[in-house]
Coordinates of N, CA and C and ligand atoms in Angstrom, one line a residue:
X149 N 0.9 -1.2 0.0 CA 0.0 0.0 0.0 C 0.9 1.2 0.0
X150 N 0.5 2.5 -0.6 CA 0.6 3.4 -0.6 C 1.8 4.5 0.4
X151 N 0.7 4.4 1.6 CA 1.0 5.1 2.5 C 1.9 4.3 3.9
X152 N 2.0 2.8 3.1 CA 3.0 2.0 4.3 C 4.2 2.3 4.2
X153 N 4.2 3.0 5.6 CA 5.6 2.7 5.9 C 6.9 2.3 6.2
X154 N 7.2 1.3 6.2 CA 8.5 0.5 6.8 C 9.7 0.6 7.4
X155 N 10.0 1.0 8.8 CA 11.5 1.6 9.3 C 12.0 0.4 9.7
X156 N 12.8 0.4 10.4 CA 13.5 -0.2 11.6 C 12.9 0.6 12.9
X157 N 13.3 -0.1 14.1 CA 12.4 0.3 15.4 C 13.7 1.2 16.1
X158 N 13.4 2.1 16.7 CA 14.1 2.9 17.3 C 13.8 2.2 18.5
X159 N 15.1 2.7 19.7 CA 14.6 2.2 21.0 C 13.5 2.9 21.8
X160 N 13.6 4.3 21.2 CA 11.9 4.9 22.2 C 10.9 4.3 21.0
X161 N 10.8 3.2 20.8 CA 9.3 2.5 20.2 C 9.1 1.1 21.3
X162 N 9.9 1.4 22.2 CA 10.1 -0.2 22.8 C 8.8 0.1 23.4
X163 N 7.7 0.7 24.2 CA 7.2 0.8 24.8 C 6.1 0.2 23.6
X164 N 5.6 1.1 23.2 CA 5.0 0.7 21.9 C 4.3 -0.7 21.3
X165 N 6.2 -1.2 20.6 CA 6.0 -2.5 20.2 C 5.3 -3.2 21.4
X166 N 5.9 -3.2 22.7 CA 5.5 -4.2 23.3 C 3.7 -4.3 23.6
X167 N 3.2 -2.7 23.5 CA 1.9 -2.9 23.8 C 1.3 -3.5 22.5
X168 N 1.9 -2.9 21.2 CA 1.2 -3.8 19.6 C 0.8 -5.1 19.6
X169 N 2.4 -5.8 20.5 CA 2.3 -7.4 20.3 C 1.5 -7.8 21.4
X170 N 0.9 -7.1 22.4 CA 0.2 -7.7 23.2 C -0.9 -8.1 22.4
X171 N -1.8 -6.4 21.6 CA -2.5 -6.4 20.9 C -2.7 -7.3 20.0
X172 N -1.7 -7.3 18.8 CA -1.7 -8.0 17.7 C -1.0 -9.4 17.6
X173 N -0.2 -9.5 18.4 CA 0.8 -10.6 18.1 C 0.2 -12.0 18.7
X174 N 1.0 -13.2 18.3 CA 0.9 -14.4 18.5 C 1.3 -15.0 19.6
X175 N 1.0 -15.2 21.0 CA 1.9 -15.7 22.2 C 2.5 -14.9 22.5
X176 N 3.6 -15.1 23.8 CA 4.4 -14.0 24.1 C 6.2 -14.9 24.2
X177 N 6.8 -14.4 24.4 CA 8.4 -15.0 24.6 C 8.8 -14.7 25.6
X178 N 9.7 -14.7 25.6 CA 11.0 -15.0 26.9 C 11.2 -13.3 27.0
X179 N 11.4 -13.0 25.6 CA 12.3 -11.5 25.3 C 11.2 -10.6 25.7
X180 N 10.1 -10.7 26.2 CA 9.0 -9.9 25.8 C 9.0 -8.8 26.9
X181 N 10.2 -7.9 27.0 CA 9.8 -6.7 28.4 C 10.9 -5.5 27.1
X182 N 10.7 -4.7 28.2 CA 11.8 -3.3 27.6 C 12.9 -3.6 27.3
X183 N 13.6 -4.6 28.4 CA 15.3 -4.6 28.7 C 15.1 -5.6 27.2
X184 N 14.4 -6.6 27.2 CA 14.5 -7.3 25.7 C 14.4 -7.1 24.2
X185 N 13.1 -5.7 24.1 CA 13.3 -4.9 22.8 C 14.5 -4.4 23.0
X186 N 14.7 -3.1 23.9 CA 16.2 -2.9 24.0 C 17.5 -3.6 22.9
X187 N 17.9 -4.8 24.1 CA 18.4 -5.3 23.7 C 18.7 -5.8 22.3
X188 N 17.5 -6.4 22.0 CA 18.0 -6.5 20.1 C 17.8 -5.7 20.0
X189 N 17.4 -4.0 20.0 CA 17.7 -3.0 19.1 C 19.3 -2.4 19.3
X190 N 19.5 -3.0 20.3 CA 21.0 -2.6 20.7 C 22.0 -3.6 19.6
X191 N 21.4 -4.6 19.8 CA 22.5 -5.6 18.8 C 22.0 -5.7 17.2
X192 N 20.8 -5.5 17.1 CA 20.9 -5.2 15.6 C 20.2 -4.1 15.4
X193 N 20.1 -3.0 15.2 CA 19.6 -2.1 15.1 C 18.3 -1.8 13.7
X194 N 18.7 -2.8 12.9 CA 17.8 -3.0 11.5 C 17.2 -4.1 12.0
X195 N 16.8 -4.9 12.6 CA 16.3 -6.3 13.1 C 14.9 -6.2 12.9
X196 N 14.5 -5.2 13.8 CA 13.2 -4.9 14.1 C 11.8 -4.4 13.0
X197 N 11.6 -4.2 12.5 CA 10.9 -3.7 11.2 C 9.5 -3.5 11.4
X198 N 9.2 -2.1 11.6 CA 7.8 -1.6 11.5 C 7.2 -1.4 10.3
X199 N 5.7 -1.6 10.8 CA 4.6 -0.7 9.2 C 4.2 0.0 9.8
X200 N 4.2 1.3 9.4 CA 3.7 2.5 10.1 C 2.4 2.8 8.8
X201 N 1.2 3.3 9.4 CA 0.4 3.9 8.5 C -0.1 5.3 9.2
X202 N 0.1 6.4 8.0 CA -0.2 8.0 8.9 C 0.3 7.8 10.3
X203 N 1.0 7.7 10.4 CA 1.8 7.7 12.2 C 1.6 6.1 13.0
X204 N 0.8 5.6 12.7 CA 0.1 4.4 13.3 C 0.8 3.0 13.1
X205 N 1.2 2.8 14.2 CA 2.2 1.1 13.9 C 0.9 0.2 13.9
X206 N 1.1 -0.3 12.4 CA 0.1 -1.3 12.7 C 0.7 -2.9 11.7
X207 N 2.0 -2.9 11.9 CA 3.0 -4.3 11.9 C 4.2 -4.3 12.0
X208 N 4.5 -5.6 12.4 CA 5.8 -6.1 12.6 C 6.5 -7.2 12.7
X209 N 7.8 -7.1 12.2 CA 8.4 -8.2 12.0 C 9.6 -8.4 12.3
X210 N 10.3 -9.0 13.6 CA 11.8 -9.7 13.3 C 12.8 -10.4 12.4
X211 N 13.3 -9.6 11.7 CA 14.3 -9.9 10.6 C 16.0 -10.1 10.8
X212 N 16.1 -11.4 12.1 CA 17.0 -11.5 12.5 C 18.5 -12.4 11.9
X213 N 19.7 -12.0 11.2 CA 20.0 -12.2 10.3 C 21.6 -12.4 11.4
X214 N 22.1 -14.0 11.6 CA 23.4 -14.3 12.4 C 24.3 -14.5 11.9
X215 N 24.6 -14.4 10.6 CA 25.8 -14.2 10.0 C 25.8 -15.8 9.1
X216 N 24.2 -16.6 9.4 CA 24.8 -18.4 9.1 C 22.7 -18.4 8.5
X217 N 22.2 -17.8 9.3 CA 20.4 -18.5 9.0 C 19.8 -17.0 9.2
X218 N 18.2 -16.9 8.8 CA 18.0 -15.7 8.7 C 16.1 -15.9 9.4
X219 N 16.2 -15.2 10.4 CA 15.2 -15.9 12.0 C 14.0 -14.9 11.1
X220 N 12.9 -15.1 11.0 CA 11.8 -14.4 11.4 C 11.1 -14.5 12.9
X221 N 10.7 -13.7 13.0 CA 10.1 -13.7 14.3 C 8.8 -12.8 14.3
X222 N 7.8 -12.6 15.1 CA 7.2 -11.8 15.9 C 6.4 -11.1 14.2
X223 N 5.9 -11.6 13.2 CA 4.9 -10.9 12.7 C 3.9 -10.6 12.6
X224 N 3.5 -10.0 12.8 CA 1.8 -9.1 13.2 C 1.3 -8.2 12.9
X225 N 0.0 -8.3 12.6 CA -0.4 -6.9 12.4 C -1.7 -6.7 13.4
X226 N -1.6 -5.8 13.0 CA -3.1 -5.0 13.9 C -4.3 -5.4 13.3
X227 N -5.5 -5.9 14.4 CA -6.9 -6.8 13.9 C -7.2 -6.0 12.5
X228 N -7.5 -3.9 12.8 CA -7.8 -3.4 12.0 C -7.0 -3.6 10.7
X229 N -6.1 -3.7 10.8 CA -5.6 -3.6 9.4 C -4.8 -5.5 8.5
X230 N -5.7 -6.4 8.8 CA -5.1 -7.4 8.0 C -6.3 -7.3 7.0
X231 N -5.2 -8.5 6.5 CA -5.6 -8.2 5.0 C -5.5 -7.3 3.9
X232 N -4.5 -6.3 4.2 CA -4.2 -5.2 3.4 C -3.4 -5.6 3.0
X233 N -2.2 -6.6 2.8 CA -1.2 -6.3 2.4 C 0.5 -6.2 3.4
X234 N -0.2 -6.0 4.6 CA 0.6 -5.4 5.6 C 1.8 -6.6 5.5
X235 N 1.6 -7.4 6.1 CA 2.6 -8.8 6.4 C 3.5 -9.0 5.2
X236 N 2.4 -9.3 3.9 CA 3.2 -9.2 2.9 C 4.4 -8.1 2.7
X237 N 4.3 -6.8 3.0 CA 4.9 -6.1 2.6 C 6.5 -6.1 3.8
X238 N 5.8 -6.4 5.4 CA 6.7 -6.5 6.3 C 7.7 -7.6 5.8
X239 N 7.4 -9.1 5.3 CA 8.1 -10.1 4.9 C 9.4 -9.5 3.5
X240 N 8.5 -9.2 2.9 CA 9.5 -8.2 1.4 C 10.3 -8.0 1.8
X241 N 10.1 -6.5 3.5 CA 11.3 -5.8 3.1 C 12.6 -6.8 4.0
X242 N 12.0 -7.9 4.9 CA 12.9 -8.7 5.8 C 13.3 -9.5 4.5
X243 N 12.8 -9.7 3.8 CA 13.8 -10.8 2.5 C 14.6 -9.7 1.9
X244 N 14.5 -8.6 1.9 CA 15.3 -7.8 0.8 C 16.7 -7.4 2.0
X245 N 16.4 -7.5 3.4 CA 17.5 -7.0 4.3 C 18.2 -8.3 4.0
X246 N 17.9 -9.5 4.2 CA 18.1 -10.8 4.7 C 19.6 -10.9 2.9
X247 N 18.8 -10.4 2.1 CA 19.8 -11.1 0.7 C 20.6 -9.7 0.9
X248 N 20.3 -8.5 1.2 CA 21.6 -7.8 1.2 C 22.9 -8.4 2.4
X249 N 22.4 -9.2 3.0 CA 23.6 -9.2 4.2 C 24.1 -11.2 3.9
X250 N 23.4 -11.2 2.9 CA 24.0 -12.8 2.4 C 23.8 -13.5 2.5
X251 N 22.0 -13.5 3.2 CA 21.1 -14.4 3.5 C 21.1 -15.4 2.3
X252 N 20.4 -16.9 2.6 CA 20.1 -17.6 1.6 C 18.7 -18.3 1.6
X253 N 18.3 -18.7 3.0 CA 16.7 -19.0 3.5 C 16.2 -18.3 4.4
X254 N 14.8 -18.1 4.3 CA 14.2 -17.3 5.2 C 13.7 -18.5 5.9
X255 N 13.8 -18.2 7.2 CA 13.3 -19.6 8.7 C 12.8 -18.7 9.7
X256 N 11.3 -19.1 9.6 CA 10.3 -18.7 10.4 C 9.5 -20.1 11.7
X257 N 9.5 -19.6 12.9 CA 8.9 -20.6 14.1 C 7.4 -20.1 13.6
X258 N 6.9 -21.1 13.5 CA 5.2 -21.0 13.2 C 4.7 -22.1 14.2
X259 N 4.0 -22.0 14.6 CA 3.3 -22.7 15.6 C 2.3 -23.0 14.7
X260 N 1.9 -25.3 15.0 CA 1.1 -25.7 13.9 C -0.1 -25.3 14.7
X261 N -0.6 -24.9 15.3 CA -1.6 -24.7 16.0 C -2.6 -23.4 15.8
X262 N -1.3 -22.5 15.6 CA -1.7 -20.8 14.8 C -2.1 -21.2 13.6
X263 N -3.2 -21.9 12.9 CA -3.7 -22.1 11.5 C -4.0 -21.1 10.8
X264 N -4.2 -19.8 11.6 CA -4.9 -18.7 10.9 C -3.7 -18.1 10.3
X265 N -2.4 -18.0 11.0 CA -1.4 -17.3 10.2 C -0.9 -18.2 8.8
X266 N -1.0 -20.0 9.0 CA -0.3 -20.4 7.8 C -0.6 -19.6 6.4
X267 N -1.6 -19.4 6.1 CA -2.1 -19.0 4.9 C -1.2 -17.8 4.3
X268 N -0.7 -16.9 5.5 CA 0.1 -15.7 4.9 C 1.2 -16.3 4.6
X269 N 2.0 -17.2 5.5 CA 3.4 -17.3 5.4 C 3.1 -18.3 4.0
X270 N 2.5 -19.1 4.2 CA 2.5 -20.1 2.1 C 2.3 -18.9 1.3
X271 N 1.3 -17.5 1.7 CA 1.4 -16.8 0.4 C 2.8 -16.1 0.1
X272 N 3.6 -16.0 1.1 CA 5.0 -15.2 0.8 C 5.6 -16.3 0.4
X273 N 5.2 -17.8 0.3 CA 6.6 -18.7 -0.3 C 7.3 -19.1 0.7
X274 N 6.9 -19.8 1.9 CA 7.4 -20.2 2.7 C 6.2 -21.6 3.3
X275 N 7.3 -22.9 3.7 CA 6.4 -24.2 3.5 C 6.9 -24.9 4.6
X276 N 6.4 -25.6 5.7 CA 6.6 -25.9 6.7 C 7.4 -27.5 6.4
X277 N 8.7 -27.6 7.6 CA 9.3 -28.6 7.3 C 9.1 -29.9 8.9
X278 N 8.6 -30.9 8.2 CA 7.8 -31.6 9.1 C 9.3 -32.6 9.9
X279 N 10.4 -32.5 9.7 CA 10.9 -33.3 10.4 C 12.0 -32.7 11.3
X280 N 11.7 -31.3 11.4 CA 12.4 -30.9 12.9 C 11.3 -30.5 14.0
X281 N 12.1 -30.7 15.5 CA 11.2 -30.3 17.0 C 12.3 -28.8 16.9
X282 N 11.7 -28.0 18.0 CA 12.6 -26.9 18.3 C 13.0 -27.4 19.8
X283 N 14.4 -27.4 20.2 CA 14.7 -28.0 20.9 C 15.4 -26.8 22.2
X284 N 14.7 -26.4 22.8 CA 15.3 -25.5 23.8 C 15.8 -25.4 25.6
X285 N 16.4 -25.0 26.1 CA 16.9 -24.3 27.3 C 16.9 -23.5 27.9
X286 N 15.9 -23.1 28.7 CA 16.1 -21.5 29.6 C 17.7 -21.2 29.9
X287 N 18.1 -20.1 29.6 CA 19.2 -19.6 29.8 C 19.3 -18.6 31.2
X288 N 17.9 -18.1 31.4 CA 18.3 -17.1 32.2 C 16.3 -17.1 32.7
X289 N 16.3 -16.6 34.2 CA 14.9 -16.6 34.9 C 13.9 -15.4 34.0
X290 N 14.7 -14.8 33.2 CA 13.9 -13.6 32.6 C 15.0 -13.2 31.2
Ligands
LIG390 C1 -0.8 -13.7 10.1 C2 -0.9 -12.2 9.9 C3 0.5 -11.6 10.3 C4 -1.2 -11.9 8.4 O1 -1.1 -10.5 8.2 P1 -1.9 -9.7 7.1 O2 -1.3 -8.3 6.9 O3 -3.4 -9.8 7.3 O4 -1.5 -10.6 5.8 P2 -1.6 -10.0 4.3 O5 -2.7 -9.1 4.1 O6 -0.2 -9.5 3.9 O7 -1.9 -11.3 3.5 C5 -1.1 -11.8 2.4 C6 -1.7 -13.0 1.8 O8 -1.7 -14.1 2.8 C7 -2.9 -14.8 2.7 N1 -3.7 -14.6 4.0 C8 -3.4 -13.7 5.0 N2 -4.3 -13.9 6.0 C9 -5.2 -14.8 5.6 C10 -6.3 -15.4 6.2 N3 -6.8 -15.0 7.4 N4 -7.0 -16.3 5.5 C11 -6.6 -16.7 4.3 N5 -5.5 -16.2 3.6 C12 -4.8 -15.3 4.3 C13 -3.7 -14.3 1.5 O9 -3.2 -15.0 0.4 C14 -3.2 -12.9 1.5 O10 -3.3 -12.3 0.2 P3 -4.7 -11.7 -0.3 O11 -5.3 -10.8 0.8 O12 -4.4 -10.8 -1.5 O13 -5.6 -12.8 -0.6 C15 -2.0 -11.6 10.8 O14 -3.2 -12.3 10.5 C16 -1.7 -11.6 12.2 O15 -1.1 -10.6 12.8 N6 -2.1 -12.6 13.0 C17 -1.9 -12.7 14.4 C18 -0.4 -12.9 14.8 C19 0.2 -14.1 14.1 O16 -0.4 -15.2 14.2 N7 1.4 -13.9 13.5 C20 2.1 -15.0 12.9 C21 3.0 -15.6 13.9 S1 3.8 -17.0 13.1

């Protein structure tokens, strides 16, 4: 659309993001406080990727890129505005960061359970692979 905008997230949006993804987003994480947006805006400062419309954040997407695999995370939009295009366009501009820095696949955690989001991620070209678990360890109480 038009009038979408797409930045990176500055650190005075931390407040922000975190209320959107209460809003919009899917489950919550580990990372999910100030000191955590923070933090990856501290370590990658392009990571983060808003859709702004006339001033209004209404998506987002982690476009986290380790020098080896290239993480999506945290896409969402706002109830009011799906279906526009939004996601689509958030995914674009994380594939267009992802191949300037040498990316080769885009690897997204989809929970089989979230049915409602598969449909966007198959329309961007993205296909679930049925023979890995995600295999994790708390690192830290918070
Ligand atoms: C999943 C989500 C991010 C999609 O965002 P969106 O901006 O509405 O998606 P888009 O408008 O860019 O959709 C692109 C294409 O995906 C498909 N699609 C998206 N949502 C769909 C739905 N609910 N049903 C069927 N197809 C859908 C369509 O092909 C669509 O193209 P079209 O509208 O031209 O037909 C949004 O529904 C959302 O925030 N859900 C809650 C959070 C979430 O589950 N995030 C994903 C975590 S893995």
């Amino acid at each position: 659309m038009s009038d979408l905008r797409i930045r990176p997230a500055a650190r005075g949006d931390a407040p922000a993001v975190l209320a959107f993804w209460r809003l919009a987003a899917q489950g919550t994480s580990i990372s999910d406080d100030e000191a955590g947006v923070a933090r990856l805006i501290e370590r990658d400062p392009e990571a983060l990727l808003l859709a702004d419309r006339d001033g209004v954040l209404v998506g987002s997407v982690i476009a986290g890129f380790d020098g080896w695999r290239c993480h999506l995370y945290r896409l969402a939009v706002h109830p009011d505005a799906r279906r526009q295009g939004v996601a689509r366009t958030l995914l674009e501009a994380a594939e267009q960061r992802f191949l300037a820095l040498g990316g080769r696949r885009g690897d997204a955690m989809v929970l089989e359970r979230n049915a409602s989001a598969h449909p966007a991620w198959r329309a961007a070209g993205y296909e679930p692979e049925h023979q890995w678990r995600r295999w994790t360890k708390p690192l830290a109480d918070r």
